[in-house]
Short mmCIF file of C-alpha atoms and ligand atoms in Angstrom, two decimals:
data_model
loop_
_atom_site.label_atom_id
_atom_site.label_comp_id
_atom_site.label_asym_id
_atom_site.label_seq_id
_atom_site.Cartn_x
_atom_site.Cartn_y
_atom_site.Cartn_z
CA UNK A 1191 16.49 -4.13 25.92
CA UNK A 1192 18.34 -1.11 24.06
CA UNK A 1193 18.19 2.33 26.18
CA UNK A 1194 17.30 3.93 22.74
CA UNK A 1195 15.15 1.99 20.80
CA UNK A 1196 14.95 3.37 17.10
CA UNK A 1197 11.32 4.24 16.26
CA UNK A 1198 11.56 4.83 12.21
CA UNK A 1199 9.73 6.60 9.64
CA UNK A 1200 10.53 4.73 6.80
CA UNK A 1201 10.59 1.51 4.96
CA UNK A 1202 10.22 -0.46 2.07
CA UNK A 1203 10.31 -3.71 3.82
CA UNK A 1204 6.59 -4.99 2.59
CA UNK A 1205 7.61 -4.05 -1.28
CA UNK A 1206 10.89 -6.00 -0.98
CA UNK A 1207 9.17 -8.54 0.64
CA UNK A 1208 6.29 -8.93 -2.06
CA UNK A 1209 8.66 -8.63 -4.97
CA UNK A 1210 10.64 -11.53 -3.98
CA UNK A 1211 7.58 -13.81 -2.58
CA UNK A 1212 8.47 -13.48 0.68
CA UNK A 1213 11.76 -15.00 0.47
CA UNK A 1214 13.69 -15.24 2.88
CA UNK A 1215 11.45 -14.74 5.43
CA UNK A 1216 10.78 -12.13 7.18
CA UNK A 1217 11.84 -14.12 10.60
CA UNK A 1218 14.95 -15.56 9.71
CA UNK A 1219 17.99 -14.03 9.78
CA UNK A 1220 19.65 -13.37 5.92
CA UNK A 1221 21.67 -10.90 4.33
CA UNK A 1222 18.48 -9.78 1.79
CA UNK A 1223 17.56 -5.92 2.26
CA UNK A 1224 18.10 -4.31 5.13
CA UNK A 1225 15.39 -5.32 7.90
CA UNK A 1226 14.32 -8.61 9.00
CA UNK A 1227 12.70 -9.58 12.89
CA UNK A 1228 16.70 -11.16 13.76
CA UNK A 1229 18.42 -8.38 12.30
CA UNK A 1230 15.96 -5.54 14.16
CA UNK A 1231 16.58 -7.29 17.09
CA UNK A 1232 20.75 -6.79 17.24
CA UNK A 1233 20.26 -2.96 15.64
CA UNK A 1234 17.88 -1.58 18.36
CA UNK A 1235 15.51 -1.13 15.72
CA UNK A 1236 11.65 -0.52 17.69
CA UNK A 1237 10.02 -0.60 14.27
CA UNK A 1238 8.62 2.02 12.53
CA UNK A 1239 6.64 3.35 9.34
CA UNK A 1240 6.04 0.18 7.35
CA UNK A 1241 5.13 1.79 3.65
CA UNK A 1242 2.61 0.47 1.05
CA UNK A 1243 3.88 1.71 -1.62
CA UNK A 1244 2.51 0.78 -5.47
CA UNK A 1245 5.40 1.20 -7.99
CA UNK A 1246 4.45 2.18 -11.46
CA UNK A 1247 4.02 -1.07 -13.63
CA UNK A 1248 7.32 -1.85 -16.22
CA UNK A 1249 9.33 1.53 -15.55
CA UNK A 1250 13.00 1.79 -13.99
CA UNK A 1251 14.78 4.83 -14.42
CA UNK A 1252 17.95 5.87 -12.89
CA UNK A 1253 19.59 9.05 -11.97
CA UNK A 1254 22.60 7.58 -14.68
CA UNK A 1255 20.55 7.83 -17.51
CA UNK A 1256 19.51 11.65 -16.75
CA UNK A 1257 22.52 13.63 -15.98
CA UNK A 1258 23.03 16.91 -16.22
CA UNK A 1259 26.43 19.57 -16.41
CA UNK A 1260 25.75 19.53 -12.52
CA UNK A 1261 23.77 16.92 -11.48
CA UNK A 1262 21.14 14.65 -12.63
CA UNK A 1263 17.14 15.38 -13.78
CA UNK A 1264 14.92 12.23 -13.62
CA UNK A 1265 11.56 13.42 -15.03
CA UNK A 1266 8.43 12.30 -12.77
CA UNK A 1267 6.57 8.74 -13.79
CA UNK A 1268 3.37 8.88 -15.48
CA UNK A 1269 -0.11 8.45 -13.18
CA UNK A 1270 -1.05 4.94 -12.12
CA UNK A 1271 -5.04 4.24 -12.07
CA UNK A 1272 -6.90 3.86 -8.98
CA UNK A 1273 -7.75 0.46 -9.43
CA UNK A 1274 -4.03 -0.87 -10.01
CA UNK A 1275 -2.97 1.16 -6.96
CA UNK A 1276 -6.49 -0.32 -4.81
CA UNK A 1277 -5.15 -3.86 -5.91
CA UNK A 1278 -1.67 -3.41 -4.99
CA UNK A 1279 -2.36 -1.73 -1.81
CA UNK A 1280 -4.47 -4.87 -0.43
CA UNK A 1281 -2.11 -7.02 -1.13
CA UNK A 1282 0.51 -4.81 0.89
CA UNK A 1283 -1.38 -4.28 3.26
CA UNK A 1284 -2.33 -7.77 3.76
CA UNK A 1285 1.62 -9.39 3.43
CA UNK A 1286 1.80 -6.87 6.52
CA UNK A 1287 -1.15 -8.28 8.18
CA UNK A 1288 0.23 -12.05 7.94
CA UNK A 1289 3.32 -11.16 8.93
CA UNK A 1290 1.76 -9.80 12.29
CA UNK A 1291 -0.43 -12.86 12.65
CA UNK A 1292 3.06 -15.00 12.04
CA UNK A 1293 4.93 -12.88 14.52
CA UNK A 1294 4.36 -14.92 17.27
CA UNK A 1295 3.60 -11.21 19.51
CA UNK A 1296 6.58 -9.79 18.23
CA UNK A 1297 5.57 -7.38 15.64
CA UNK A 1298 1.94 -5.76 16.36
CA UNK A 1299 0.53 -3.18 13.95
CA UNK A 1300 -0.18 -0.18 16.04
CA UNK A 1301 -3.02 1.77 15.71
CA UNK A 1302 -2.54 4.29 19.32
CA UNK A 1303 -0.11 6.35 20.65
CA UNK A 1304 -0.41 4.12 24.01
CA UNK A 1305 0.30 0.75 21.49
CA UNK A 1306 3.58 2.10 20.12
CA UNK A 1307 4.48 3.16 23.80
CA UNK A 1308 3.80 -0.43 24.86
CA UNK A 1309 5.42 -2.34 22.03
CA UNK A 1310 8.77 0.19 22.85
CA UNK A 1311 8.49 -0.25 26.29
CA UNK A 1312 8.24 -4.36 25.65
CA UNK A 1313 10.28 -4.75 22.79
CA UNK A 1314 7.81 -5.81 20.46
CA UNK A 1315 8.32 -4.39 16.84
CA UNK A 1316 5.74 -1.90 16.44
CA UNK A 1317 4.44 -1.07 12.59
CA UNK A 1318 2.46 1.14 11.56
CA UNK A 1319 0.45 1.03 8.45
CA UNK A 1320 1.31 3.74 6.25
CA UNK A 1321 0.44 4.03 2.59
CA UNK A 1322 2.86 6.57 0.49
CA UNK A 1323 0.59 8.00 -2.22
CA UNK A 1324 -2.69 8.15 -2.47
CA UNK A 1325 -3.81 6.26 -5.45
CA UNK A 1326 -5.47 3.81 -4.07
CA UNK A 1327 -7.67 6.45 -2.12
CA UNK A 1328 -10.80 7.44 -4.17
CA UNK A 1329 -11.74 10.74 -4.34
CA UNK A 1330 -15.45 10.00 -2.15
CA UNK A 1331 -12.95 8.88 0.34
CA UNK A 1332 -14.73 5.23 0.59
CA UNK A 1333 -11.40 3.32 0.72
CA UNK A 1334 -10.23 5.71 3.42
CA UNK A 1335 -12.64 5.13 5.45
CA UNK A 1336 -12.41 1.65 4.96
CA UNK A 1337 -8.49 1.56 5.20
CA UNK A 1338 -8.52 3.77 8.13
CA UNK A 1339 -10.69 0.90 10.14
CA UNK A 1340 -8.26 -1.74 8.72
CA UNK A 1341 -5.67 -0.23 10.24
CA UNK A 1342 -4.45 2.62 8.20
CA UNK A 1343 -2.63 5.67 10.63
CA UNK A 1344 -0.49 7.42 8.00
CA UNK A 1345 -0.75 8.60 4.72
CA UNK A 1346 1.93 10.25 1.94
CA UNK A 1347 -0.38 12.50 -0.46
CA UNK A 1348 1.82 11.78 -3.43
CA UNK A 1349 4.90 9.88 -4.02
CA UNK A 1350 7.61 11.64 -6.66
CA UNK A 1351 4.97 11.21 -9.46
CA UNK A 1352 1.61 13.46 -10.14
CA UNK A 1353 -1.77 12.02 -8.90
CA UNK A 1354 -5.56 13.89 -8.50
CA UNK A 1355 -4.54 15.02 -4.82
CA UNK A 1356 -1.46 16.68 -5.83
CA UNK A 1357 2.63 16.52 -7.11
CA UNK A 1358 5.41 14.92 -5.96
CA UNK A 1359 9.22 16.22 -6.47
CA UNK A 1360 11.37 14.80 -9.26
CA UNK A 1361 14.61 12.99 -8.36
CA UNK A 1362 16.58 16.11 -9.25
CA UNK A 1363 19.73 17.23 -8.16
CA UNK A 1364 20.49 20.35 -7.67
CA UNK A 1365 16.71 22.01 -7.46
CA UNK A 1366 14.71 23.40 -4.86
CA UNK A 1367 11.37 21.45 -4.03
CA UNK A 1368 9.36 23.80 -5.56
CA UNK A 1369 8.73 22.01 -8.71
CA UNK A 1370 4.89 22.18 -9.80
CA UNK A 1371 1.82 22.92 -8.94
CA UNK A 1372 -0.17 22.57 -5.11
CA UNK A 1373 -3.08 20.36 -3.79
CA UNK A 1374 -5.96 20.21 -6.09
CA UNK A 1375 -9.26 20.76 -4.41
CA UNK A 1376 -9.17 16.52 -3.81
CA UNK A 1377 -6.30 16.97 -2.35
CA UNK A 1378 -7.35 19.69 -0.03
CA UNK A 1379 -10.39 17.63 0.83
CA UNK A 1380 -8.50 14.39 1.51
CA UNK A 1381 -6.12 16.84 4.67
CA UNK A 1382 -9.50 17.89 5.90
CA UNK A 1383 -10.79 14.27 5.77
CA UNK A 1384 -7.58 13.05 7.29
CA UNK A 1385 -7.40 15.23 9.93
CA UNK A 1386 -11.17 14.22 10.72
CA UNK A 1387 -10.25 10.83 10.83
CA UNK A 1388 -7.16 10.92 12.88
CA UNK A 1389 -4.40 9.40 10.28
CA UNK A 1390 -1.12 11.77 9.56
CA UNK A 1391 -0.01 13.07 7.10
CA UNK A 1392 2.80 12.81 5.73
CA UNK A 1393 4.59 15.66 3.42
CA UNK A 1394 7.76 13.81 2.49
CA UNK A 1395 7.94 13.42 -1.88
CA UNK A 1396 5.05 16.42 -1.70
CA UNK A 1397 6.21 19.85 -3.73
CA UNK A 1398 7.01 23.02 -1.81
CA UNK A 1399 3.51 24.12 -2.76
CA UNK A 1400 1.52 21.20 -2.07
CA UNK A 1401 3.43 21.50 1.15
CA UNK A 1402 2.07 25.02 2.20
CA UNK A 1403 -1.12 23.94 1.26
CA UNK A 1404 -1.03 21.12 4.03
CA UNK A 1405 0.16 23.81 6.19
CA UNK A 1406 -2.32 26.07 5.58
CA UNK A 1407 -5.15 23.43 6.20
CA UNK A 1408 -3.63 20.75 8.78
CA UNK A 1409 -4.80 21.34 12.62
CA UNK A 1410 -1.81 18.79 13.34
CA UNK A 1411 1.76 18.74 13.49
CA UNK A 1412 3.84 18.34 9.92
CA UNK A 1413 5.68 16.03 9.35
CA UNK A 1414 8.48 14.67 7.22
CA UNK A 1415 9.01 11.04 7.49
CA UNK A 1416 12.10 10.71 5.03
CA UNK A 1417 13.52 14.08 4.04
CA UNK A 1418 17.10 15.88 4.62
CA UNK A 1419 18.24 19.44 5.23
CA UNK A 1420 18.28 20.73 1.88
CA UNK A 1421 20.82 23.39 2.87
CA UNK A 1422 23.33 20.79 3.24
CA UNK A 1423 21.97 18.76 0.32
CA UNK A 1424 20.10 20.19 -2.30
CA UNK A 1425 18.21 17.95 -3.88
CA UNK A 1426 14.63 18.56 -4.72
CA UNK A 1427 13.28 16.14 -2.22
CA UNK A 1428 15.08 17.51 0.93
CA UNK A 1429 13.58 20.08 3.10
CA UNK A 1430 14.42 24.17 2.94
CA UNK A 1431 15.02 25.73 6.12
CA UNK A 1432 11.73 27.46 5.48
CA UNK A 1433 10.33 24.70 5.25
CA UNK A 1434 11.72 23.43 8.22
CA UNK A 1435 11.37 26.12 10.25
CA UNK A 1436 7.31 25.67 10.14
CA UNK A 1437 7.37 22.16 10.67
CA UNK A 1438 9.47 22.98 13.84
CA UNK A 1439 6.72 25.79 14.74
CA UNK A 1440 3.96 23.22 14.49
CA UNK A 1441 5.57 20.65 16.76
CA UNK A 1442 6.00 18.44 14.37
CA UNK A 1443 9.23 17.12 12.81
CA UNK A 1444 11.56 15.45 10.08
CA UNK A 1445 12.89 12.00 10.03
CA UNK A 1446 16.32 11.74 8.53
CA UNK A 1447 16.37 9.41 5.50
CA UNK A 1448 19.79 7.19 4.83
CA UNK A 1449 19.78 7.32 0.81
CA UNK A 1450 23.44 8.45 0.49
CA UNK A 1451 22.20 10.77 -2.63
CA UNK A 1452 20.16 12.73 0.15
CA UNK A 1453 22.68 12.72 2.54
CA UNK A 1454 25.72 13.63 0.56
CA UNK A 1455 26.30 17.28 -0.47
CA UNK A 1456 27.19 16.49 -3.81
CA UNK A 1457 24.35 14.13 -4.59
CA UNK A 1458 25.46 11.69 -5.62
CA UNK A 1459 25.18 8.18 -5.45
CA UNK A 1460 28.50 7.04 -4.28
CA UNK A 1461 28.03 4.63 -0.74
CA UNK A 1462 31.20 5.10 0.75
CA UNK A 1463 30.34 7.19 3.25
CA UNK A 1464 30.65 7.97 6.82
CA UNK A 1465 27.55 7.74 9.39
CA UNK A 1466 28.71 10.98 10.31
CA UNK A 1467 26.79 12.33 6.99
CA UNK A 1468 23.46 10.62 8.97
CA UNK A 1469 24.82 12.49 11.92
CA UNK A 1470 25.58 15.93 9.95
CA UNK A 1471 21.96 16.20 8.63
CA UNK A 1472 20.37 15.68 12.65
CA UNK A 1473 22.78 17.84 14.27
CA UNK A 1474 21.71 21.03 11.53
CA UNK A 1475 18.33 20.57 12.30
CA UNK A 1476 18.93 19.95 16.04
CA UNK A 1477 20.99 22.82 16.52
CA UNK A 1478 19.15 25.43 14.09
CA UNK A 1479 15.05 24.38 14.71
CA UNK A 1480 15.27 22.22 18.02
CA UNK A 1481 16.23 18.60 18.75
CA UNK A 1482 12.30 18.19 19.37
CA UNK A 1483 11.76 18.45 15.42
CA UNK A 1484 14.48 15.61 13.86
CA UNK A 1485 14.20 11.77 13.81
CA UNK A 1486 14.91 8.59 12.06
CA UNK A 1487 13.45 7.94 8.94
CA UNK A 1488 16.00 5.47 7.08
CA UNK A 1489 14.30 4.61 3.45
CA UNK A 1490 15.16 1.05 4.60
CA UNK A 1491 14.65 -1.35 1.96
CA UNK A 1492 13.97 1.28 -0.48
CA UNK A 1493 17.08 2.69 -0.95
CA UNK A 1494 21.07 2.60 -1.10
CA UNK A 1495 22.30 3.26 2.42
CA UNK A 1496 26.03 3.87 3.48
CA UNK A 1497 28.13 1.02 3.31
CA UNK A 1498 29.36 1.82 6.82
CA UNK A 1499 25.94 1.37 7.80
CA UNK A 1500 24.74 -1.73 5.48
CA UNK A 1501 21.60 -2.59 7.13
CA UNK A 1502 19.79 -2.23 10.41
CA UNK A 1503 22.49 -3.88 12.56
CA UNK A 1504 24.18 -0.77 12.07
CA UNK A 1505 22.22 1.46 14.09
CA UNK A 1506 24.06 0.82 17.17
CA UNK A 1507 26.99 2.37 15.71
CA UNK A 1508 24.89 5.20 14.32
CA UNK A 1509 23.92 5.91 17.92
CA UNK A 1510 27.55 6.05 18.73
CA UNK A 1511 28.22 8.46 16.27
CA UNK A 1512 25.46 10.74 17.83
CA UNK A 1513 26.79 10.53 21.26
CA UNK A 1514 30.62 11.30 19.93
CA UNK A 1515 28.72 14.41 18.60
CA UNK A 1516 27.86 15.64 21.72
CA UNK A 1517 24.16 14.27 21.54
CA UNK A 1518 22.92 13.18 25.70
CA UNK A 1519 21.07 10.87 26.74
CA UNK A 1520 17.68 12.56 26.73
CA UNK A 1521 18.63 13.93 23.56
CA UNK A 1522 19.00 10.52 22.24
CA UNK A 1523 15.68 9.46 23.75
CA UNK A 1524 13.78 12.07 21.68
CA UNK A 1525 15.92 11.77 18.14
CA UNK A 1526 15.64 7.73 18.44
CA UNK A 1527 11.60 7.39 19.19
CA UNK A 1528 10.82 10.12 22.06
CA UNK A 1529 9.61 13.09 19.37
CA UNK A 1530 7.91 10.23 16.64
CA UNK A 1531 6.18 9.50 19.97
CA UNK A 1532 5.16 13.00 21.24
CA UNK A 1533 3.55 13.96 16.88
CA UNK A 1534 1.99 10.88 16.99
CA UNK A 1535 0.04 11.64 20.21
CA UNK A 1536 -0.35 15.17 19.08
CA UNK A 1537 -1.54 13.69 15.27
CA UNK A 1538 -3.78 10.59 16.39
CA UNK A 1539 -5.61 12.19 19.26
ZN1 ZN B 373 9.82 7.51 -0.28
#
């Protein structure tokens, strides 16, 4: 077993997976996407954030079609309905429930701190069921409640489109994330309801105002499963350093997302990159707000990574790139699963 096994906040494995009818599998090896069980095995990767995530129906847009003197302004999708998002969820959520019954006991759905320690500790793929944007949440919180007892630990407010909780970013490059309006009253009520229950939050795709209203409200650490240091990149869905520097107050942190256009300073979408751009973005919010606030949070699945990376068998040579950085071992511990470990404690009680 790895030394440093990567606990992640991010993926899009259970889209990709649905979209092409589970093919390959999800336990053989292939060269589809980024994750499957083989391929997690040779990358170190401990699991991580396994996303339910309900794209809008018939509507592909891409930073090419929207560019600007500077950059590139992708305006945010329309609403989905409740119901569409209700029906896609369950069948998200339950391609992730097969593939734990499938597993054979190597990938459990975790639902405690003290399961994700044991699945890391026994190299068992650990996933947690996390739903980015709340559509499919009604506003009496019924499915919530009924989610939460399927499994449900995590929760995304919005994703980069509007819903009745609140307003995600824009894929815009360069902008600062404070793009629209805050939490509606819903969407105060659903942090309050959240916190009650014991299922995180998750402020990644939310708007800088939307974000201060979690802030204000959340008795728990925040937390930023897939966003960059805006500072180095700034595009509208990385984090300021003000930002930052609260999540880092709260004990919570940021998980560092692999979509070159997040990574790069430029923005852009060009993959030939070095992991050292992964490496840039941990070491700035290492060195300025604590190596207790960054992580992993790759976008796996659901994004264009580095081609020095490719897919998760890369992550071994990411790890090598942290410790020619100057990163030690009990540095390494915390950025590869030790601080997702430590929020979720904090978050799940
Ligand atoms: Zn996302």
């Amino acid at each position: 077993m790895t030394k440093f096994p990567i606990f992640d906040g991010h993926n899009d494995t259970l889209l990709r997976l649905h979209m092409s009818d589970n093919s390959p599998s999800f336990f053989e090896e292939s060269s589809a996407g980024h994750i499957d069980l083989p391929r997690a095995k040779k990358g170190g990767f401990g699991g991580g954030f396994f996303a339910v995530y309900t794209p809008n129906e018939n509507y592909e847009v891409e930073p090419e079609d929207h560019l600007t003197d500077n950059g590139y302004d992708v305006p945010l999708p329309p609403k989905i309905s409740h119901e569409q998002a209700l029906t896609f969820t369950n069948g998200l959520a339950a391609t992730l429930f097969k593939l734990e019954s499938e597993a054979n006991g190597q990938l459990k759905i975790v639902r405690t701190a003290d399961d994700l320690e044991y699945c890391l500790e026994n190299d068992i793929m650990a996933a947690i069921f996390h739903i980015e944007g709340a559509e499919a949440i009604d506003t009496n919180f019924d499915a919530l409640h009924v989610l939460y007892q399927a499994g449900l630990r995590s929760l995304g407010i919005v994703w980069s489109r509007p819903n009745v909780y609140g307003e995600g970013v824009p894929f815009r490059y360069p902008s600062s994330p404070d793009t629209g309006d805050g939490l509606s009253d819903n969407g105060k009520a659903l942090v309050r309801e959240c916190n009650k229950l014991g299922i995180m939050i998750d402020n990644t795709h939310l708007n800088e105002k939307g974000f201060w209203d979690v802030a204000s409200l959340t008795d728990v650490p925040l937390v930023a499963t897939h966003s960059n240091a805006h500072t180095l990149s700034p595009i509208a869905r990385n984090l300021t350093d003000k930002q930052l520097s609260a999540i880092a107050e709260s004990n919570g942190l940021a998980g560092i997302n692999y979509a070159v256009n997040m990574l790069r300073e430029d923005g852009r979408l060009g993959t030939d990159i070095s992991l050292d751009e992964i490496v840039r973005h941990v070491a700035y919010i290492a060195e300025k707000f604590g190596v207790e606030h960054v992580a992993l949070g790759s976008d796996f699945d659901g994004t264009t990574v580095p081609d020095s990376l490719k897919d998760v068998t890369g992550l071994p040579q990411l790890i090598e790139r942290l410790k020619a950085h100057g990163f030690h071992d009990d540095e390494l511990q915390k950025i590869t699963h030790g601080n997702w470990l430590r929020v979720l404690q904090d978050t799940w009680k």
